[in-house]
PDB file of C-alpha atoms and ligand atoms in Angstrom:
ATOM      1  CA  MET U   7      -1.722  24.493 -18.899  1.00 49.00           C
ATOM      2  CA  VAL U   8       0.555  21.897 -17.353  1.00 52.00           C
ATOM      3  CA  ALA U   9       2.964  23.170 -14.700  1.00 56.00           C
ATOM      4  CA  SER U  10       6.666  22.441 -15.193  1.00 63.00           C
ATOM      5  CA  PRO U  11       7.933  19.326 -13.415  1.00 70.00           C
ATOM      6  CA  GLU U  12       9.191  19.736  -9.862  1.00 94.00           C
ATOM      7  CA  LEU U  13      12.373  17.998  -8.649  1.00 97.00           C
ATOM      8  CA  THR U  14      13.159  17.605  -4.962  1.00 98.00           C
ATOM      9  CA  ARG U  15      15.929  15.881  -3.010  1.00 97.00           C
ATOM     10  CA  ALA U  16      15.476  13.214  -0.350  1.00 98.00           C
ATOM     11  CA  ARG U  17      16.573  13.917   3.198  1.00 97.00           C
ATOM     12  CA  GLU U  18      18.405  11.255   5.160  1.00 97.00           C
ATOM     13  CA  ALA U  19      16.747   9.564   8.104  1.00 96.00           C
ATOM     14  CA  GLU U  20      17.557   6.621  10.381  1.00 95.00           C
ATOM     15  CA  VAL U  21      15.084   3.742  10.564  1.00 93.00           C
ATOM     16  CA  GLY U  22      15.738   0.473  12.356  1.00 88.00           C
ATOM     17  CA  GLY U  23      19.519   0.792  12.131  1.00 88.00           C
ATOM     18  CA  LEU U  24      19.488   1.737   8.441  1.00 93.00           C
ATOM     19  CA  THR U  25      20.037   5.063   6.723  1.00 96.00           C
ATOM     20  CA  VAL U  26      17.125   5.787   4.382  1.00 97.00           C
ATOM     21  CA  ARG U  27      16.353   8.400   1.735  1.00 98.00           C
ATOM     22  CA  ARG U  28      13.056  10.055   2.722  1.00 98.00           C
ATOM     23  CA  LEU U  29      11.454  11.345  -0.487  1.00 98.00           C
ATOM     24  CA  LEU U  30       7.960  12.078   0.894  1.00 98.00           C
ATOM     25  CA  PRO U  31       6.400  13.881   2.704  1.00 97.00           C
ATOM     26  CA  LEU U  32       7.771  17.222   1.588  1.00 96.00           C
ATOM     27  CA  ARG U  33       7.126  20.350   3.618  1.00 91.00           C
ATOM     28  CA  HIS U  34       5.048  21.824   0.807  1.00 92.00           C
ATOM     29  CA  ARG U  35       3.567  18.533  -0.410  1.00 95.00           C
ATOM     30  CA  ARG U  36       2.233  16.133   2.208  1.00 95.00           C
ATOM     31  CA  THR U  37       0.505  13.716  -0.182  1.00 97.00           C
ATOM     32  CA  VAL U  38       0.625  12.619  -3.820  1.00 98.00           C
ATOM     33  CA  GLY U  39      -2.657  10.885  -4.449  1.00 98.00           C
ATOM     34  CA  ALA U  40      -3.019   8.932  -1.208  1.00 98.00           C
ATOM     35  CA  TRP U  41       0.760   8.339  -0.998  1.00 98.00           C
ATOM     36  CA  CYS U  42       1.978  10.114   2.134  1.00 98.00           C
ATOM     37  CA  PHE U  43       5.352   8.527   2.911  1.00 98.00           C
ATOM     38  CA  VAL U  44       8.179   7.251   0.684  1.00 98.00           C
ATOM     39  CA  ASP U  45      11.428   5.845   2.128  1.00 98.00           C
ATOM     40  CA  HIS U  46      14.076   4.251  -0.108  1.00 98.00           C
ATOM     41  CA  TYR U  47      16.962   2.285   1.406  1.00 98.00           C
ATOM     42  CA  GLY U  48      19.936   0.543  -0.126  1.00 98.00           C
ATOM     43  CA  PRO U  49      21.232  -1.191  -2.066  1.00 98.00           C
ATOM     44  CA  MET U  50      23.453  -2.106   0.898  1.00 98.00           C
ATOM     45  CA  SER U  51      25.353  -5.077   2.274  1.00 97.00           C
ATOM     46  CA  VAL U  52      23.907  -6.574   5.446  1.00 97.00           C
ATOM     47  CA  ASP U  53      26.262  -9.565   5.224  1.00 97.00           C
ATOM     48  CA  GLY U  54      27.082 -10.769   8.723  1.00 94.00           C
ATOM     49  CA  VAL U  55      25.271  -7.872  10.463  1.00 95.00           C
ATOM     50  CA  THR U  56      21.780  -7.630  11.963  1.00 94.00           C
ATOM     51  CA  GLY U  57      20.348  -5.625   9.043  1.00 95.00           C
ATOM     52  CA  MET U  58      16.864  -4.175   9.461  1.00 96.00           C
ATOM     53  CA  GLN U  59      15.674  -4.127  13.073  1.00 96.00           C
ATOM     54  CA  VAL U  60      12.334  -2.387  13.463  1.00 96.00           C
ATOM     55  CA  PRO U  61      10.638  -3.877  16.550  1.00 97.00           C
ATOM     56  CA  ALA U  62       6.933  -3.618  17.347  1.00 98.00           C
ATOM     57  CA  HIS U  63       5.371  -0.205  16.725  1.00 98.00           C
ATOM     58  CA  PRO U  64       1.807   0.952  16.064  1.00 98.00           C
ATOM     59  CA  HIS U  65       0.051   2.505  13.060  1.00 98.00           C
ATOM     60  CA  ILE U  66      -3.349   4.127  12.470  1.00 98.00           C
ATOM     61  CA  GLY U  67      -5.101   5.555   9.431  1.00 98.00           C
ATOM     62  CA  LEU U  68      -2.797   4.190   6.722  1.00 98.00           C
ATOM     63  CA  GLN U  69      -1.686   1.203   4.689  1.00 98.00           C
ATOM     64  CA  THR U  70       1.987   0.187   4.667  1.00 98.00           C
ATOM     65  CA  VAL U  71       3.267  -0.986   1.280  1.00 98.00           C
ATOM     66  CA  THR U  72       6.515  -2.955   1.570  1.00 98.00           C
ATOM     67  CA  TRP U  73       8.461  -3.762  -1.614  1.00 98.00           C
ATOM     68  CA  LEU U  74      11.948  -5.192  -1.934  1.00 98.00           C
ATOM     69  CA  LEU U  75      14.408  -5.082  -4.823  1.00 98.00           C
ATOM     70  CA  ASP U  76      16.921  -7.297  -3.010  1.00 98.00           C
ATOM     71  CA  GLY U  77      17.079  -9.256   0.243  1.00 98.00           C
ATOM     72  CA  ASP U  78      14.455 -10.541   2.655  1.00 98.00           C
ATOM     73  CA  VAL U  79      12.496  -9.070   5.575  1.00 98.00           C
ATOM     74  CA  LEU U  80      10.243 -10.805   8.090  1.00 98.00           C
ATOM     75  CA  HIS U  81       6.960  -9.063   8.966  1.00 98.00           C
ATOM     76  CA  ARG U  82       5.056  -9.895  12.150  1.00 98.00           C
ATOM     77  CA  ASP U  83       1.882  -8.151  13.293  1.00 98.00           C
ATOM     78  CA  SER U  84      -0.675  -8.078  16.074  1.00 98.00           C
ATOM     79  CA  LEU U  85      -3.175 -10.024  13.940  1.00 98.00           C
ATOM     80  CA  GLY U  86      -0.788 -12.970  14.323  1.00 98.00           C
ATOM     81  CA  THR U  87       0.632 -12.689  10.795  1.00 98.00           C
ATOM     82  CA  GLU U  88       4.201 -13.858  10.217  1.00 98.00           C
ATOM     83  CA  GLN U  89       5.206 -13.274   6.595  1.00 98.00           C
ATOM     84  CA  MET U  90       8.594 -13.280   4.875  1.00 98.00           C
ATOM     85  CA  ILE U  91       8.814 -10.896   1.960  1.00 98.00           C
ATOM     86  CA  ARG U  92      11.161 -11.217  -1.014  1.00 98.00           C
ATOM     87  CA  PRO U  93      11.748  -9.160  -4.165  1.00 98.00           C
ATOM     88  CA  GLY U  94       8.748  -8.927  -6.481  1.00 97.00           C
ATOM     89  CA  GLN U  95       6.260  -9.593  -3.688  1.00 98.00           C
ATOM     90  CA  LEU U  96       3.965  -7.192  -1.876  1.00 98.00           C
ATOM     91  CA  ASN U  97       3.276  -6.915   1.832  1.00 98.00           C
ATOM     92  CA  LEU U  98       0.234  -4.678   2.345  1.00 98.00           C
ATOM     93  CA  MET U  99      -0.814  -3.921   5.907  1.00 98.00           C
ATOM     94  CA  THR U 100      -3.958  -1.924   6.536  1.00 98.00           C
ATOM     95  CA  ALA U 101      -3.774  -0.218   9.915  1.00 98.00           C
ATOM     96  CA  GLY U 102      -7.290   1.230   9.985  1.00 98.00           C
ATOM     97  CA  HIS U 103      -8.221   1.874  13.628  1.00 98.00           C
ATOM     98  CA  GLY U 104      -4.941   0.370  14.834  1.00 98.00           C
ATOM     99  CA  ILE U 105      -2.377  -2.382  14.370  1.00 98.00           C
ATOM    100  CA  ALA U 106       1.181  -3.068  15.520  1.00 98.00           C
ATOM    101  CA  HIS U 107       3.937  -4.763  13.549  1.00 98.00           C
ATOM    102  CA  SER U 108       7.659  -5.466  13.409  1.00 98.00           C
ATOM    103  CA  GLU U 109       9.932  -5.694  10.379  1.00 97.00           C
ATOM    104  CA  GLU U 110      13.261  -7.434  10.817  1.00 97.00           C
ATOM    105  CA  SER U 111      15.969  -9.076   8.753  1.00 97.00           C
ATOM    106  CA  PRO U 112      15.493 -12.769   9.571  1.00 96.00           C
ATOM    107  CA  ASP U 113      18.172 -15.059  11.026  1.00 95.00           C
ATOM    108  CA  GLY U 114      20.405 -16.184   8.179  1.00 96.00           C
ATOM    109  CA  HIS U 115      19.172 -13.373   5.962  1.00 97.00           C
ATOM    110  CA  ASP U 116      20.416 -12.604   2.461  1.00 97.00           C
ATOM    111  CA  PRO U 117      23.666 -10.590   2.199  1.00 98.00           C
ATOM    112  CA  GLY U 118      22.051  -7.666   0.342  1.00 98.00           C
ATOM    113  CA  LEU U 119      19.117  -5.372   1.162  1.00 98.00           C
ATOM    114  CA  HIS U 120      17.346  -2.861  -1.066  1.00 98.00           C
ATOM    115  CA  GLY U 121      13.758  -1.709  -0.857  1.00 98.00           C
ATOM    116  CA  VAL U 122      11.098   0.886  -0.339  1.00 98.00           C
ATOM    117  CA  GLN U 123       8.694   1.493   2.521  1.00 98.00           C
ATOM    118  CA  LEU U 124       5.608   3.351   1.368  1.00 98.00           C
ATOM    119  CA  TRP U 125       2.474   4.539   3.132  1.00 98.00           C
ATOM    120  CA  LEU U 126      -0.963   5.207   1.712  1.00 98.00           C
ATOM    121  CA  ALA U 127      -3.246   7.492   3.717  1.00 98.00           C
ATOM    122  CA  LEU U 128      -6.670   5.919   4.142  1.00 98.00           C
ATOM    123  CA  PRO U 129      -9.471   8.251   3.052  1.00 98.00           C
ATOM    124  CA  ASP U 130     -11.813   9.379   5.805  1.00 97.00           C
ATOM    125  CA  ALA U 131     -14.427   6.715   4.976  1.00 97.00           C
ATOM    126  CA  ALA U 132     -11.906   3.873   5.527  1.00 98.00           C
ATOM    127  CA  ARG U 133      -9.539   5.135   8.162  1.00 97.00           C
ATOM    128  CA  GLU U 134     -11.371   3.624  11.154  1.00 97.00           C
ATOM    129  CA  MET U 135     -11.763   0.195   9.500  1.00 98.00           C
ATOM    130  CA  ALA U 136     -10.576  -3.026  11.119  1.00 98.00           C
ATOM    131  CA  PRO U 137      -6.896  -3.829  10.530  1.00 98.00           C
ATOM    132  CA  ALA U 138      -5.908  -6.332   7.833  1.00 98.00           C
ATOM    133  CA  PHE U 139      -2.863  -7.858   6.180  1.00 98.00           C
ATOM    134  CA  GLU U 140      -2.313  -9.182   2.633  1.00 98.00           C
ATOM    135  CA  HIS U 141       0.687 -10.760   0.933  1.00 98.00           C
ATOM    136  CA  HIS U 142       0.718 -10.940  -2.867  1.00 98.00           C
ATOM    137  CA  ALA U 143       3.335 -12.910  -4.799  1.00 98.00           C
ATOM    138  CA  ASP U 144       1.392 -12.940  -8.083  1.00 97.00           C
ATOM    139  CA  LEU U 145       1.129  -9.435  -9.514  1.00 98.00           C
ATOM    140  CA  PRO U 146       0.421  -8.112 -13.015  1.00 98.00           C
ATOM    141  CA  ALA U 147       3.533  -7.602 -15.113  1.00 97.00           C
ATOM    142  CA  LEU U 148       3.826  -6.046 -18.522  1.00 96.00           C
ATOM    143  CA  GLY U 149       6.646  -5.512 -20.975  1.00 97.00           C
ATOM    144  CA  LEU U 150       6.894  -2.149 -22.705  1.00 97.00           C
ATOM    145  CA  ASP U 151       9.712  -1.216 -25.137  1.00 98.00           C
ATOM    146  CA  GLY U 152      12.478  -2.821 -23.057  1.00 98.00           C
ATOM    147  CA  PHE U 153      10.935  -2.080 -19.656  1.00 98.00           C
ATOM    148  CA  ASP U 154       9.484  -4.734 -17.336  1.00 98.00           C
ATOM    149  CA  ILE U 155       6.703  -3.171 -15.267  1.00 98.00           C
ATOM    150  CA  THR U 156       5.122  -4.716 -12.176  1.00 98.00           C
ATOM    151  CA  VAL U 157       1.952  -3.089 -10.861  1.00 98.00           C
ATOM    152  CA  PHE U 158       1.988  -3.786  -7.131  1.00 98.00           C
ATOM    153  CA  VAL U 159      -0.998  -1.653  -6.121  1.00 98.00           C
ATOM    154  CA  GLY U 160      -3.739   0.127  -8.043  1.00 98.00           C
ATOM    155  CA  SER U 161      -3.694   0.012 -11.813  1.00 98.00           C
ATOM    156  CA  LEU U 162      -1.610   1.130 -14.781  1.00 98.00           C
ATOM    157  CA  ALA U 163      -2.500   0.874 -18.473  1.00 95.00           C
ATOM    158  CA  GLY U 164      -5.350  -1.520 -17.725  1.00 95.00           C
ATOM    159  CA  ASN U 165      -3.276  -3.794 -15.469  1.00 98.00           C
ATOM    160  CA  ALA U 166      -4.762  -3.954 -11.979  1.00 98.00           C
ATOM    161  CA  SER U 167      -3.086  -5.308  -8.837  1.00 98.00           C
ATOM    162  CA  PRO U 168      -5.269  -7.626  -6.719  1.00 98.00           C
ATOM    163  CA  ALA U 169      -4.199  -5.750  -3.553  1.00 98.00           C
ATOM    164  CA  THR U 170      -7.012  -4.065  -1.601  1.00 98.00           C
ATOM    165  CA  VAL U 171      -6.729  -0.285  -1.711  1.00 98.00           C
ATOM    166  CA  HIS U 172      -9.200   2.458  -0.810  1.00 98.00           C
ATOM    167  CA  SER U 173      -8.572   5.188  -3.382  1.00 98.00           C
ATOM    168  CA  ALA U 174      -7.738   5.400  -7.090  1.00 98.00           C
ATOM    169  CA  ILE U 175      -3.955   4.956  -7.210  1.00 98.00           C
ATOM    170  CA  VAL U 176      -1.016   3.399  -8.994  1.00 98.00           C
ATOM    171  CA  GLY U 177       2.188   1.932  -7.573  1.00 99.00           C
ATOM    172  CA  ALA U 178       4.519   0.295 -10.089  1.00 99.00           C
ATOM    173  CA  GLU U 179       8.145  -0.808 -10.321  1.00 98.00           C
ATOM    174  CA  ILE U 180       9.763  -0.330 -13.724  1.00 98.00           C
ATOM    175  CA  GLY U 181      12.962  -2.178 -14.625  1.00 98.00           C
ATOM    176  CA  ALA U 182      15.028  -1.459 -17.739  1.00 98.00           C
ATOM    177  CA  ARG U 183      16.051  -4.746 -19.389  1.00 98.00           C
ATOM    178  CA  ARG U 184      18.380  -2.755 -21.684  1.00 98.00           C
ATOM    179  CA  HIS U 185      18.781   0.917 -22.486  1.00 98.00           C
ATOM    180  CA  ALA U 186      15.108   1.665 -22.983  1.00 98.00           C
ATOM    181  CA  GLU U 187      12.735   4.486 -23.799  1.00 98.00           C
ATOM    182  CA  THR U 188       8.950   4.560 -23.825  1.00 98.00           C
ATOM    183  CA  ARG U 189       5.847   6.573 -23.103  1.00 98.00           C
ATOM    184  CA  ILE U 190       3.921   5.401 -20.080  1.00 98.00           C
ATOM    185  CA  PRO U 191       0.231   6.292 -20.101  1.00 98.00           C
ATOM    186  CA  LEU U 192      -0.966   8.248 -17.060  1.00 98.00           C
ATOM    187  CA  ARG U 193      -4.446   9.130 -15.902  1.00 98.00           C
ATOM    188  CA  PRO U 194      -4.668  12.912 -16.356  1.00 98.00           C
ATOM    189  CA  GLY U 195      -6.853  13.256 -13.262  1.00 98.00           C
ATOM    190  CA  HIS U 196      -4.027  11.825 -11.159  1.00 98.00           C
ATOM    191  CA  GLU U 197      -0.844  13.371  -9.804  1.00 98.00           C
ATOM    192  CA  HIS U 198       2.351  11.276  -9.836  1.00 98.00           C
ATOM    193  CA  VAL U 199       5.900  10.997  -8.552  1.00 98.00           C
ATOM    194  CA  ILE U 200       8.755   9.121 -10.205  1.00 98.00           C
ATOM    195  CA  PHE U 201      12.055   8.163  -8.611  1.00 98.00           C
ATOM    196  CA  VAL U 202      15.016   5.972  -9.482  1.00 98.00           C
ATOM    197  CA  ALA U 203      16.106   3.319  -6.981  1.00 98.00           C
ATOM    198  CA  LEU U 204      19.038   2.069  -9.053  1.00 98.00           C
ATOM    199  CA  GLY U 205      20.766   3.379 -12.169  1.00 98.00           C
ATOM    200  CA  ALA U 206      19.856   6.515 -14.083  1.00 98.00           C
ATOM    201  CA  ALA U 207      16.834   7.728 -16.000  1.00 98.00           C
ATOM    202  CA  THR U 208      15.137  10.744 -17.481  1.00 98.00           C
ATOM    203  CA  ALA U 209      11.416  11.412 -17.195  1.00 98.00           C
ATOM    204  CA  ASP U 210       9.949  14.089 -19.488  1.00 97.00           C
ATOM    205  CA  GLY U 211      13.550  15.263 -19.892  1.00 94.00           C
ATOM    206  CA  ALA U 212      14.273  15.646 -16.150  1.00 97.00           C
ATOM    207  CA  THR U 213      17.393  13.783 -14.984  1.00 97.00           C
ATOM    208  CA  LEU U 214      16.767  11.340 -12.149  1.00 98.00           C
ATOM    209  CA  ALA U 215      19.244   9.558  -9.870  1.00 97.00           C
ATOM    210  CA  PRO U 216      18.675   7.821  -6.508  1.00 98.00           C
ATOM    211  CA  GLY U 217      17.580  10.438  -3.962  1.00 98.00           C
ATOM    212  CA  THR U 218      15.749  12.637  -6.487  1.00 98.00           C
ATOM    213  CA  LEU U 219      11.958  12.823  -6.715  1.00 98.00           C
ATOM    214  CA  LEU U 220      10.087  14.122  -9.740  1.00 98.00           C
ATOM    215  CA  TYR U 221       6.531  15.370  -9.164  1.00 98.00           C
ATOM    216  CA  LEU U 222       4.069  15.589 -12.041  1.00 97.00           C
ATOM    217  CA  GLY U 223       0.810  17.342 -11.270  1.00 97.00           C
ATOM    218  CA  THR U 224      -2.523  16.487 -12.804  1.00 97.00           C
ATOM    219  CA  GLY U 225      -3.067  16.999 -16.521  1.00 97.00           C
ATOM    220  CA  HIS U 226      -0.438  14.609 -17.898  1.00 97.00           C
ATOM    221  CA  GLU U 227      -1.649  12.006 -20.426  1.00 98.00           C
ATOM    222  CA  SER U 228       1.713  10.212 -20.348  1.00 98.00           C
ATOM    223  CA  VAL U 229       5.320  10.459 -19.235  1.00 98.00           C
ATOM    224  CA  THR U 230       8.299   9.771 -21.498  1.00 98.00           C
ATOM    225  CA  LEU U 231      10.776   7.586 -19.655  1.00 98.00           C
ATOM    226  CA  ALA U 232      14.317   6.708 -20.745  1.00 98.00           C
ATOM    227  CA  ALA U 233      16.682   4.616 -18.620  1.00 98.00           C
ATOM    228  CA  ALA U 234      20.070   2.934 -18.645  1.00 98.00           C
ATOM    229  CA  GLU U 235      20.198  -0.865 -18.677  1.00 98.00           C
ATOM    230  CA  GLY U 236      19.522  -2.337 -15.245  1.00 98.00           C
ATOM    231  CA  SER U 237      17.830   0.798 -13.857  1.00 98.00           C
ATOM    232  CA  ARG U 238      14.966   0.323 -11.386  1.00 98.00           C
ATOM    233  CA  ILE U 239      12.352   3.059 -11.256  1.00 98.00           C
ATOM    234  CA  PHE U 240       9.169   3.664  -9.252  1.00 99.00           C
ATOM    235  CA  LEU U 241       5.989   5.347 -10.428  1.00 99.00           C
ATOM    236  CA  LEU U 242       3.506   6.296  -7.704  1.00 99.00           C
ATOM    237  CA  GLY U 243       0.362   8.301  -8.214  1.00 98.00           C
ATOM    238  CA  GLY U 244      -3.291   8.733  -7.604  1.00 98.00           C
ATOM    239  CA  GLU U 245      -6.307  10.939  -7.507  1.00 98.00           C
ATOM    240  CA  PRO U 246      -5.512  13.949  -5.280  1.00 98.00           C
ATOM    241  CA  LEU U 247      -6.666  12.916  -1.806  1.00 96.00           C
ATOM    242  CA  GLY U 248      -8.579  16.128  -1.197  1.00 95.00           C
ATOM    243  CA  GLU U 249      -8.353  15.672   2.576  1.00 93.00           C
ATOM    244  CA  PRO U 250      -5.718  17.352   4.750  1.00 91.00           C
ATOM    245  CA  VAL U 251      -3.966  14.624   6.718  1.00 95.00           C
ATOM    246  CA  LEU U 252      -2.034  15.036   9.936  1.00 95.00           C
ATOM    247  CA  MET U 253       1.007  12.755  10.196  1.00 95.00           C
ATOM    248  CA  TRP U 254       2.915  12.257  13.410  1.00 96.00           C
ATOM    249  CA  TRP U 255       5.349   9.402  14.093  1.00 96.00           C
ATOM    250  CA  ASN U 256       3.601   6.278  12.723  1.00 97.00           C
ATOM    251  CA  PHE U 257       0.115   7.745  12.784  1.00 98.00           C
ATOM    252  CA  VAL U 258      -2.014   9.327  10.067  1.00 98.00           C
ATOM    253  CA  GLY U 259      -4.998  11.197  11.472  1.00 97.00           C
ATOM    254  CA  ARG U 260      -7.041  14.308  10.869  1.00 95.00           C
ATOM    255  CA  THR U 261      -6.844  16.070  14.225  1.00 93.00           C
ATOM    256  CA  ALA U 262      -4.356  16.421  17.076  1.00 92.00           C
ATOM    257  CA  ASP U 263      -6.836  14.492  19.226  1.00 93.00           C
ATOM    258  CA  ASP U 264      -6.668  11.478  16.851  1.00 94.00           C
ATOM    259  CA  ILE U 265      -2.902  11.443  17.261  1.00 96.00           C
ATOM    260  CA  ALA U 266      -2.831  12.033  21.024  1.00 95.00           C
ATOM    261  CA  ALA U 267      -5.395   9.254  21.622  1.00 96.00           C
ATOM    262  CA  ALA U 268      -3.378   6.767  19.538  1.00 98.00           C
ATOM    263  CA  ALA U 269      -0.139   7.657  21.343  1.00 97.00           C
ATOM    264  CA  ALA U 270      -1.822   7.289  24.750  1.00 97.00           C
ATOM    265  CA  ASP U 271      -3.361   3.925  23.772  1.00 98.00           C
ATOM    266  CA  TRP U 272       0.065   2.623  22.630  1.00 98.00           C
ATOM    267  CA  ASP U 273       1.643   3.797  25.916  1.00 97.00           C
ATOM    268  CA  HIS U 274      -1.125   2.048  27.862  1.00 97.00           C
ATOM    269  CA  GLY U 275      -0.899  -1.189  25.867  1.00 97.00           C
ATOM    270  CA  ILE U 276      -4.435  -1.023  24.480  1.00 97.00           C
ATOM    271  CA  ARG U 277      -6.013  -0.868  20.994  1.00 98.00           C
ATOM    272  CA  PHE U 278      -3.012  -2.174  18.999  1.00 98.00           C
ATOM    273  CA  GLY U 279      -2.603  -5.734  20.309  1.00 97.00           C
ATOM    274  CA  LYS U 280       0.686  -7.542  20.749  1.00 97.00           C
ATOM    275  CA  VAL U 281       3.360  -8.636  18.282  1.00 98.00           C
ATOM    276  CA  THR U 282       4.889 -11.959  19.283  1.00 96.00           C
ATOM    277  CA  GLY U 283       8.303 -13.248  18.200  1.00 94.00           C
ATOM    278  CA  SER U 284       9.945  -9.901  17.460  1.00 92.00           C
ATOM    279  CA  ALA U 285      13.570  -9.724  18.626  1.00 85.00           C
ATOM    280  CA  GLY U 286      13.472  -6.208  20.087  1.00 90.00           C
ATOM    281  CA  GLU U 287      11.421  -4.317  22.658  1.00 95.00           C
ATOM    282  CA  PRO U 288       8.358  -2.388  21.430  1.00 96.00           C
ATOM    283  CA  ILE U 289       9.235   1.164  20.360  1.00 97.00           C
ATOM    284  CA  PRO U 290       7.785   3.815  22.719  1.00 96.00           C
ATOM    285  CA  ALA U 291       5.995   6.814  21.199  1.00 96.00           C
ATOM    286  CA  PRO U 292       8.191   9.933  21.198  1.00 95.00           C
ATOM    287  CA  PRO U 293       7.116  12.862  23.401  1.00 93.00           C
ATOM    288  CA  LEU U 294       4.088  14.560  21.888  1.00 91.00           C
ATOM    289  CA  ASP U 295       4.401  18.336  21.426  1.00 86.00           C
ATOM    290  CA  PRO U 296       0.855  19.718  20.991  1.00 79.00           C
ATOM    291  CA  ALA U 297       2.097  23.132  19.792  1.00 82.00           C
ATOM    292  CA  ARG U 298       4.213  21.564  17.055  1.00 83.00           C
ATOM    293  CA  LEU U 299       1.311  19.360  16.032  1.00 85.00           C
ATOM    294  CA  ALA U 300      -0.963  22.409  15.821  1.00 79.00           C
ATOM    295  CA  ARG U 301       1.555  24.192  13.593  1.00 80.00           C
ATOM    296  CA  ARG U 302       1.628  21.180  11.298  1.00 78.00           C
ATOM    297  CA  LEU U 303      -2.167  21.278  11.047  1.00 76.00           C
ATOM    298  CA  ALA U 304      -2.043  24.965  10.113  1.00 71.00           C
ATOM    299  CA  ARG U 305       0.363  24.426   7.202  1.00 63.00           C
TER     300      ARG U 305
HETATM  301 MN1   MN E  11       5.701   0.329  10.368  1.00 65.51          MN
END
């Protein structure tokens, strides 16, 4: 018995001077596979303005997956990485025990900006690993009945991304070359979400527009996708994580102590290293409310 599909709406949030659509986490659904955070921003004009300005901030226990549909963003991190990202390329930063990074529209940046910022929770066995960074410009692409699909992490229909991940997942961008319809094979042991970044689509009959998230639980062999010409769609999924995660600010942990220790280390300038070259001042951790954190753990 397959449960009926679940549609939810994004809430708006402010990140680095931009308004974003936050699609995940949901109050009742903290993770989908290992995916624990989905922000979609744009398309927007950043012509003649500063654009994205996210100065140095820390992460633990997750991987950040940065993917652009339009524009350019400069990543710097405390490993010394400085990497421009452009559409069709992947920036994958593994925080592990701790890393700091900044993400900023570069000087002389493109006039448009459109992208997603995604987080993968690291499973318990990997979450204390050493931090790492990868950039991939060469990713598997497949054509399917008028759709162009790029698999940026994990695997889909036998096409595997070279990016290093720590659980069985898929992350793919699906573009409609024309009005297109197809069946996309899914792994029935995985749960998935689908959302539209641009245009309009239906997935298993559910109508999707930017700001809407469709959740498909385990048990689906495929999803039937139809989309208008020029639509851009994301498919994210994975094996249910099976571990309750505790997310606070930029940290993914398991206990309130994990979170409090990371926040204290950031305040004291230890563990995360320094990001050099970022335009802004490092972002301080917000005040930590232990009672609120405990309530989140209980949910
Ligand atoms: Mn970040």
